[in-house]
PDB file of C-alpha atoms in Angstrom:
ATOM      1  CA  UNK X   1      80.804  94.493 100.174  1.00 64.00           C
ATOM      2  CA  UNK X   2      78.275  92.407  98.772  1.00 75.00           C
ATOM      3  CA  UNK X   3      80.056  91.794  95.423  1.00 83.00           C
ATOM      4  CA  UNK X   4      84.020  92.045  94.942  1.00 83.00           C
ATOM      5  CA  UNK X   5      85.490  91.372  90.784  1.00 88.00           C
ATOM      6  CA  UNK X   6      89.108  91.371  89.657  1.00 90.00           C
ATOM      7  CA  UNK X   7      88.497  93.601  86.838  1.00 93.00           C
ATOM      8  CA  UNK X   8      92.372  93.192  85.446  1.00 94.00           C
ATOM      9  CA  UNK X   9      95.343  91.348  86.771  1.00 94.00           C
ATOM     10  CA  UNK X  10      98.762  90.790  85.856  1.00 96.00           C
ATOM     11  CA  UNK X  11     102.022  89.750  87.416  1.00 96.00           C
ATOM     12  CA  UNK X  12     105.631  88.499  86.801  1.00 96.00           C
ATOM     13  CA  UNK X  13     106.073  84.737  86.251  1.00 93.00           C
ATOM     14  CA  UNK X  14     107.675  83.979  89.783  1.00 92.00           C
ATOM     15  CA  UNK X  15     104.889  85.741  91.595  1.00 92.00           C
ATOM     16  CA  UNK X  16     107.170  87.827  93.438  1.00 91.00           C
ATOM     17  CA  UNK X  17     110.568  89.756  94.234  1.00 93.00           C
ATOM     18  CA  UNK X  18     113.823  89.288  96.124  1.00 94.00           C
ATOM     19  CA  UNK X  19     113.461  91.292  99.430  1.00 94.00           C
ATOM     20  CA  UNK X  20     116.526  93.632  99.486  1.00 96.00           C
ATOM     21  CA  UNK X  21     116.595  96.727 101.586  1.00 95.00           C
ATOM     22  CA  UNK X  22     118.714  99.976 102.075  1.00 95.00           C
ATOM     23  CA  UNK X  23     121.826  99.879 103.568  1.00 97.00           C
ATOM     24  CA  UNK X  24     122.791 101.459 106.682  1.00 95.00           C
ATOM     25  CA  UNK X  25     125.819 103.926 105.179  1.00 96.00           C
ATOM     26  CA  UNK X  26     123.059 105.664 102.706  1.00 96.00           C
ATOM     27  CA  UNK X  27     120.199 107.768 103.039  1.00 92.00           C
ATOM     28  CA  UNK X  28     119.158 107.646  99.358  1.00 94.00           C
ATOM     29  CA  UNK X  29     120.054 104.260  97.956  1.00 96.00           C
ATOM     30  CA  UNK X  30     116.439 102.998  97.473  1.00 96.00           C
ATOM     31  CA  UNK X  31     116.557 103.446  93.629  1.00 97.00           C
ATOM     32  CA  UNK X  32     120.176 101.496  93.767  1.00 98.00           C
ATOM     33  CA  UNK X  33     118.171  98.887  95.946  1.00 98.00           C
ATOM     34  CA  UNK X  34     115.095  98.648  93.299  1.00 98.00           C
ATOM     35  CA  UNK X  35     117.794  98.415  90.549  1.00 98.00           C
ATOM     36  CA  UNK X  36     119.434  95.513  92.671  1.00 98.00           C
ATOM     37  CA  UNK X  37     116.131  93.784  92.757  1.00 97.00           C
ATOM     38  CA  UNK X  38     115.300  93.699  89.332  1.00 98.00           C
ATOM     39  CA  UNK X  39     118.985  92.600  88.406  1.00 97.00           C
ATOM     40  CA  UNK X  40     118.700  89.869  90.774  1.00 96.00           C
ATOM     41  CA  UNK X  41     114.933  88.967  89.442  1.00 95.00           C
ATOM     42  CA  UNK X  42     116.861  88.631  86.061  1.00 95.00           C
ATOM     43  CA  UNK X  43     119.559  86.546  87.141  1.00 93.00           C
ATOM     44  CA  UNK X  44     117.908  84.215  88.261  1.00 92.00           C
ATOM     45  CA  UNK X  45     117.458  82.891  84.559  1.00 90.00           C
ATOM     46  CA  UNK X  46     120.119  84.369  83.174  1.00 93.00           C
ATOM     47  CA  UNK X  47     123.389  83.663  85.193  1.00 91.00           C
ATOM     48  CA  UNK X  48     125.753  86.138  83.530  1.00 94.00           C
ATOM     49  CA  UNK X  49     123.410  88.925  84.598  1.00 95.00           C
ATOM     50  CA  UNK X  50     125.227  89.233  87.958  1.00 95.00           C
ATOM     51  CA  UNK X  51     128.767  87.379  87.523  1.00 89.00           C
ATOM     52  CA  UNK X  52     130.069  85.643  90.267  1.00 87.00           C
ATOM     53  CA  UNK X  53     127.392  85.103  92.357  1.00 88.00           C
ATOM     54  CA  UNK X  54     123.628  83.651  92.318  1.00 89.00           C
ATOM     55  CA  UNK X  55     120.799  85.084  94.063  1.00 91.00           C
ATOM     56  CA  UNK X  56     118.630  82.258  93.458  1.00 90.00           C
ATOM     57  CA  UNK X  57     117.545  79.755  90.819  1.00 86.00           C
ATOM     58  CA  UNK X  58     114.764  78.954  88.272  1.00 84.00           C
ATOM     59  CA  UNK X  59     114.609  75.060  89.302  1.00 84.00           C
ATOM     60  CA  UNK X  60     112.124  72.538  88.371  1.00 84.00           C
ATOM     61  CA  UNK X  61     109.593  75.371  87.090  1.00 83.00           C
ATOM     62  CA  UNK X  62     109.793  76.745  90.808  1.00 86.00           C
ATOM     63  CA  UNK X  63     111.427  80.111  91.184  1.00 91.00           C
ATOM     64  CA  UNK X  64     113.846  80.273  94.728  1.00 90.00           C
ATOM     65  CA  UNK X  65     115.004  83.419  95.748  1.00 93.00           C
ATOM     66  CA  UNK X  66     118.045  83.993  98.212  1.00 92.00           C
ATOM     67  CA  UNK X  67     118.080  86.586 100.688  1.00 92.00           C
ATOM     68  CA  UNK X  68     120.344  89.727 101.096  1.00 95.00           C
ATOM     69  CA  UNK X  69     123.780  88.960 101.726  1.00 94.00           C
ATOM     70  CA  UNK X  70     127.235  91.039 101.324  1.00 95.00           C
ATOM     71  CA  UNK X  71     127.160  89.971  97.686  1.00 94.00           C
ATOM     72  CA  UNK X  72     123.889  91.965  97.336  1.00 96.00           C
ATOM     73  CA  UNK X  73     125.134  94.899  99.578  1.00 97.00           C
ATOM     74  CA  UNK X  74     128.140  95.350  97.479  1.00 97.00           C
ATOM     75  CA  UNK X  75     125.888  94.943  94.015  1.00 97.00           C
ATOM     76  CA  UNK X  76     124.065  98.165  95.641  1.00 97.00           C
ATOM     77  CA  UNK X  77     127.301  99.911  96.450  1.00 98.00           C
ATOM     78  CA  UNK X  78     128.219  99.263  92.879  1.00 98.00           C
ATOM     79  CA  UNK X  79     124.823 100.735  91.433  1.00 98.00           C
ATOM     80  CA  UNK X  80     124.493 103.513  93.933  1.00 98.00           C
ATOM     81  CA  UNK X  81     128.010 104.919  92.439  1.00 98.00           C
ATOM     82  CA  UNK X  82     127.195 104.449  88.982  1.00 98.00           C
ATOM     83  CA  UNK X  83     124.092 106.518  89.486  1.00 98.00           C
ATOM     84  CA  UNK X  84     126.032 109.428  91.345  1.00 97.00           C
ATOM     85  CA  UNK X  85     124.066 108.706  94.774  1.00 96.00           C
ATOM     86  CA  UNK X  86     124.791 111.143  97.689  1.00 93.00           C
ATOM     87  CA  UNK X  87     121.900 113.526  96.575  1.00 92.00           C
ATOM     88  CA  UNK X  88     119.265 111.615  95.433  1.00 93.00           C
ATOM     89  CA  UNK X  89     118.890 109.586  92.460  1.00 96.00           C
ATOM     90  CA  UNK X  90     116.895 110.833  89.608  1.00 96.00           C
ATOM     91  CA  UNK X  91     115.109 108.650  86.705  1.00 97.00           C
ATOM     92  CA  UNK X  92     117.538 109.781  84.494  1.00 98.00           C
ATOM     93  CA  UNK X  93     120.360 108.917  86.670  1.00 98.00           C
ATOM     94  CA  UNK X  94     118.764 105.156  87.297  1.00 98.00           C
ATOM     95  CA  UNK X  95     119.020 104.746  83.812  1.00 98.00           C
ATOM     96  CA  UNK X  96     122.401 105.722  82.960  1.00 98.00           C
ATOM     97  CA  UNK X  97     123.637 103.529  86.003  1.00 98.00           C
ATOM     98  CA  UNK X  98     121.869 100.250  85.090  1.00 98.00           C
ATOM     99  CA  UNK X  99     122.792 101.136  81.548  1.00 98.00           C
ATOM    100  CA  UNK X 100     126.541 101.378  82.701  1.00 98.00           C
ATOM    101  CA  UNK X 101     126.525  98.115  84.487  1.00 98.00           C
ATOM    102  CA  UNK X 102     124.494  95.870  82.361  1.00 98.00           C
ATOM    103  CA  UNK X 103     126.870  97.316  79.481  1.00 97.00           C
ATOM    104  CA  UNK X 104     130.229  96.587  81.172  1.00 96.00           C
ATOM    105  CA  UNK X 105     128.774  92.926  81.654  1.00 94.00           C
ATOM    106  CA  UNK X 106     127.927  92.331  77.898  1.00 96.00           C
ATOM    107  CA  UNK X 107     124.178  93.386  78.143  1.00 97.00           C
ATOM    108  CA  UNK X 108     121.639  95.630  76.594  1.00 97.00           C
ATOM    109  CA  UNK X 109     118.750  97.028  78.444  1.00 98.00           C
ATOM    110  CA  UNK X 110     115.940  98.869  77.356  1.00 98.00           C
ATOM    111  CA  UNK X 111     113.235 101.234  79.418  1.00 98.00           C
ATOM    112  CA  UNK X 112     109.574 101.501  78.463  1.00 98.00           C
ATOM    113  CA  UNK X 113     107.427 103.946  80.189  1.00 98.00           C
ATOM    114  CA  UNK X 114     104.264 102.599  81.301  1.00 98.00           C
ATOM    115  CA  UNK X 115     102.727 106.010  82.074  1.00 97.00           C
ATOM    116  CA  UNK X 116     100.321 108.176  80.551  1.00 96.00           C
ATOM    117  CA  UNK X 117      98.613 111.705  81.209  1.00 93.00           C
ATOM    118  CA  UNK X 118     100.455 111.620  84.681  1.00 92.00           C
ATOM    119  CA  UNK X 119      99.321 108.322  85.750  1.00 93.00           C
ATOM    120  CA  UNK X 120     100.043 104.606  85.472  1.00 95.00           C
ATOM    121  CA  UNK X 121      98.845 103.128  82.002  1.00 95.00           C
ATOM    122  CA  UNK X 122      96.908  99.895  82.888  1.00 95.00           C
ATOM    123  CA  UNK X 123      97.078  98.050  79.398  1.00 95.00           C
ATOM    124  CA  UNK X 124     100.816  98.504  78.871  1.00 96.00           C
ATOM    125  CA  UNK X 125     102.047  98.038  82.891  1.00 97.00           C
ATOM    126  CA  UNK X 126      99.775  94.666  82.365  1.00 97.00           C
ATOM    127  CA  UNK X 127     101.154  93.894  79.188  1.00 96.00           C
ATOM    128  CA  UNK X 128     104.845  94.410  80.469  1.00 97.00           C
ATOM    129  CA  UNK X 129     104.097  92.798  83.731  1.00 97.00           C
ATOM    130  CA  UNK X 130     102.875  90.022  81.702  1.00 96.00           C
ATOM    131  CA  UNK X 131     105.939  89.859  79.255  1.00 97.00           C
ATOM    132  CA  UNK X 132     107.935  89.621  82.697  1.00 97.00           C
ATOM    133  CA  UNK X 133     109.416  92.963  82.800  1.00 98.00           C
ATOM    134  CA  UNK X 134     109.904  94.256  86.456  1.00 98.00           C
ATOM    135  CA  UNK X 135     108.622  97.938  86.993  1.00 98.00           C
ATOM    136  CA  UNK X 136     110.706 100.536  89.137  1.00 98.00           C
ATOM    137  CA  UNK X 137     108.116 103.187  90.023  1.00 97.00           C
ATOM    138  CA  UNK X 138     109.051 106.500  91.697  1.00 97.00           C
ATOM    139  CA  UNK X 139     107.314 108.028  94.301  1.00 95.00           C
ATOM    140  CA  UNK X 140     106.285 111.405  95.845  1.00 92.00           C
ATOM    141  CA  UNK X 141     104.356 109.596  98.649  1.00 89.00           C
ATOM    142  CA  UNK X 142     103.045 106.362  99.280  1.00 86.00           C
ATOM    143  CA  UNK X 143      99.828 104.905 100.624  1.00 88.00           C
ATOM    144  CA  UNK X 144     100.701 101.065 101.116  1.00 87.00           C
ATOM    145  CA  UNK X 145     100.050  98.294 103.576  1.00 86.00           C
ATOM    146  CA  UNK X 146     102.968  96.342 104.891  1.00 80.00           C
ATOM    147  CA  UNK X 147     103.112  92.536 104.550  1.00 77.00           C
ATOM    148  CA  UNK X 148     101.131  90.939 106.823  1.00 73.00           C
ATOM    149  CA  UNK X 149      98.593  93.978 107.681  1.00 77.00           C
ATOM    150  CA  UNK X 150      96.749  92.867 104.445  1.00 78.00           C
ATOM    151  CA  UNK X 151      94.319  90.309 103.176  1.00 77.00           C
ATOM    152  CA  UNK X 152      92.632  89.724  99.943  1.00 79.00           C
ATOM    153  CA  UNK X 153      90.269  87.384  98.228  1.00 73.00           C
ATOM    154  CA  UNK X 154      87.106  85.756  99.603  1.00 66.00           C
ATOM    155  CA  UNK X 155      84.496  87.643 100.887  1.00 63.00           C
ATOM    156  CA  UNK X 156      86.405  90.370 102.339  1.00 68.00           C
ATOM    157  CA  UNK X 157      89.682  92.397 101.608  1.00 77.00           C
ATOM    158  CA  UNK X 158      91.611  93.328 104.854  1.00 78.00           C
ATOM    159  CA  UNK X 159      93.717  96.397 104.392  1.00 77.00           C
ATOM    160  CA  UNK X 160      95.643  98.446 107.578  1.00 80.00           C
ATOM    161  CA  UNK X 161      97.317 101.445 105.361  1.00 82.00           C
ATOM    162  CA  UNK X 162      99.948 103.382 106.110  1.00 83.00           C
ATOM    163  CA  UNK X 163     100.475 107.143 103.805  1.00 85.00           C
ATOM    164  CA  UNK X 164     104.032 108.833 103.586  1.00 84.00           C
ATOM    165  CA  UNK X 165     103.545 112.071 102.069  1.00 76.00           C
ATOM    166  CA  UNK X 166     106.807 114.013 102.729  1.00 69.00           C
ATOM    167  CA  UNK X 167     109.261 111.620 100.884  1.00 74.00           C
ATOM    168  CA  UNK X 168     110.397 110.104  97.523  1.00 89.00           C
ATOM    169  CA  UNK X 169     110.914 106.735  97.085  1.00 93.00           C
ATOM    170  CA  UNK X 170     111.450 104.039  94.733  1.00 96.00           C
ATOM    171  CA  UNK X 171     109.644 100.318  94.445  1.00 96.00           C
ATOM    172  CA  UNK X 172     109.764  97.514  91.838  1.00 97.00           C
ATOM    173  CA  UNK X 173     106.046  96.032  91.228  1.00 97.00           C
ATOM    174  CA  UNK X 174     105.920  92.856  90.285  1.00 96.00           C
ATOM    175  CA  UNK X 175     101.820  92.545  90.068  1.00 96.00           C
ATOM    176  CA  UNK X 176      98.784  94.925  88.984  1.00 96.00           C
ATOM    177  CA  UNK X 177      95.218  94.153  90.576  1.00 93.00           C
ATOM    178  CA  UNK X 178      92.092  96.432  90.175  1.00 93.00           C
ATOM    179  CA  UNK X 179      89.257  95.648  92.240  1.00 91.00           C
ATOM    180  CA  UNK X 180      85.538  96.443  91.794  1.00 92.00           C
ATOM    181  CA  UNK X 181      83.490  96.296  94.840  1.00 88.00           C
ATOM    182  CA  UNK X 182      80.188  97.098  95.312  1.00 89.00           C
ATOM    183  CA  UNK X 183      78.460  97.613  98.637  1.00 82.00           C
ATOM    184  CA  UNK X 184      74.662  98.735  99.343  1.00 83.00           C
ATOM    185  CA  UNK X 185      74.524  99.816  95.796  1.00 84.00           C
ATOM    186  CA  UNK X 186      77.892 102.300  95.518  1.00 90.00           C
ATOM    187  CA  UNK X 187      80.812 100.478  93.359  1.00 93.00           C
ATOM    188  CA  UNK X 188      84.349 101.656  94.391  1.00 90.00           C
ATOM    189  CA  UNK X 189      86.974 100.870  92.277  1.00 94.00           C
ATOM    190  CA  UNK X 190      90.450 100.445  93.539  1.00 92.00           C
ATOM    191  CA  UNK X 191      94.123 100.137  91.776  1.00 94.00           C
ATOM    192  CA  UNK X 192      96.879  98.242  93.441  1.00 93.00           C
ATOM    193  CA  UNK X 193     100.484  97.416  92.913  1.00 96.00           C
ATOM    194  CA  UNK X 194     102.097  94.640  94.837  1.00 94.00           C
ATOM    195  CA  UNK X 195     105.493  95.767  95.477  1.00 95.00           C
ATOM    196  CA  UNK X 196     108.705  94.962  97.296  1.00 95.00           C
ATOM    197  CA  UNK X 197     109.309  97.893  98.929  1.00 92.00           C
ATOM    198  CA  UNK X 198     112.793  98.142  99.468  1.00 91.00           C
ATOM    199  CA  UNK X 199     112.593  97.166 103.247  1.00 89.00           C
ATOM    200  CA  UNK X 200     112.768  93.534 102.991  1.00 90.00           C
ATOM    201  CA  UNK X 201     109.047  92.917 102.992  1.00 87.00           C
ATOM    202  CA  UNK X 202     106.337  92.889  99.719  1.00 90.00           C
ATOM    203  CA  UNK X 203     103.835  94.850 100.289  1.00 89.00           C
ATOM    204  CA  UNK X 204     100.663  96.616  98.497  1.00 89.00           C
ATOM    205  CA  UNK X 205     100.707  99.641  96.966  1.00 91.00           C
ATOM    206  CA  UNK X 206      97.581 101.702  96.377  1.00 91.00           C
ATOM    207  CA  UNK X 207      98.005 103.648  92.966  1.00 93.00           C
ATOM    208  CA  UNK X 208      94.126 104.853  92.393  1.00 93.00           C
ATOM    209  CA  UNK X 209      90.914 104.739  93.740  1.00 93.00           C
ATOM    210  CA  UNK X 210      87.419 106.244  92.687  1.00 94.00           C
ATOM    211  CA  UNK X 211      86.975 106.609  96.358  1.00 92.00           C
ATOM    212  CA  UNK X 212      87.630 110.422  96.841  1.00 88.00           C
ATOM    213  CA  UNK X 213      88.357 109.976 100.664  1.00 88.00           C
ATOM    214  CA  UNK X 214      90.961 107.290  99.931  1.00 88.00           C
ATOM    215  CA  UNK X 215      94.449 107.889  99.554  1.00 88.00           C
ATOM    216  CA  UNK X 216      96.785 107.133  96.984  1.00 91.00           C
ATOM    217  CA  UNK X 217     100.238 107.048  96.238  1.00 92.00           C
ATOM    218  CA  UNK X 218     101.498 109.946  93.741  1.00 92.00           C
ATOM    219  CA  UNK X 219     103.447 108.146  91.130  1.00 95.00           C
ATOM    220  CA  UNK X 220     105.650 110.651  89.000  1.00 94.00           C
ATOM    221  CA  UNK X 221     107.250 108.170  86.880  1.00 97.00           C
ATOM    222  CA  UNK X 222     107.281 104.016  86.095  1.00 98.00           C
ATOM    223  CA  UNK X 223     109.320 102.164  83.753  1.00 98.00           C
ATOM    224  CA  UNK X 224     109.583  98.727  82.762  1.00 98.00           C
ATOM    225  CA  UNK X 225     112.474  97.347  82.663  1.00 98.00           C
ATOM    226  CA  UNK X 226     113.767  94.656  79.900  1.00 98.00           C
ATOM    227  CA  UNK X 227     116.908  93.116  79.983  1.00 98.00           C
ATOM    228  CA  UNK X 228     119.240  90.905  77.059  1.00 96.00           C
TER     229      UNK X 228
END
């Protein structure tokens, strides 16, 4: 392309998320894993969110992320139970289970939709990410580039995208970018989410494109989560 312009971007203060993944005994725990990632992120600055163990720290202006261990596994199992896992977990069941867990520890939680007209509302999601509120994204299909399979910036962006259209999934967004490319007089604009994918990776999710031949993810709901 002859030019590349970042039209809009936003992100959480830490610039990334925890790299948790699903447990082998379940086949429908991605929502519980996403919830555990959100809780662990908040626990970095408020140790009371997850009692009795630390998921990392905020120290001297730096975020330190600890890896998944048996304590995290137990947290995922607890959330899975509260959300009624076993036959998939709906958006309402996510909210019920997450609220139950936080209420038990004396915390409150607010969920704000970042959707409008069946698509992600750029202004809302950016304002919530910049307010340090992670966003759980519920997908019907996904077009994603795995960690290590993409590079962005400079004179070229390079991606290797995979598409899964036969399953639902939930991920946690920690960043948002809308980028405009101009090549040979043709303009193309793509929108990406930076996400913790629930597979132990930080991946790139394409959620919109003005190029009709580009694969994009199907988002059926997305909620910013604020814990106090």
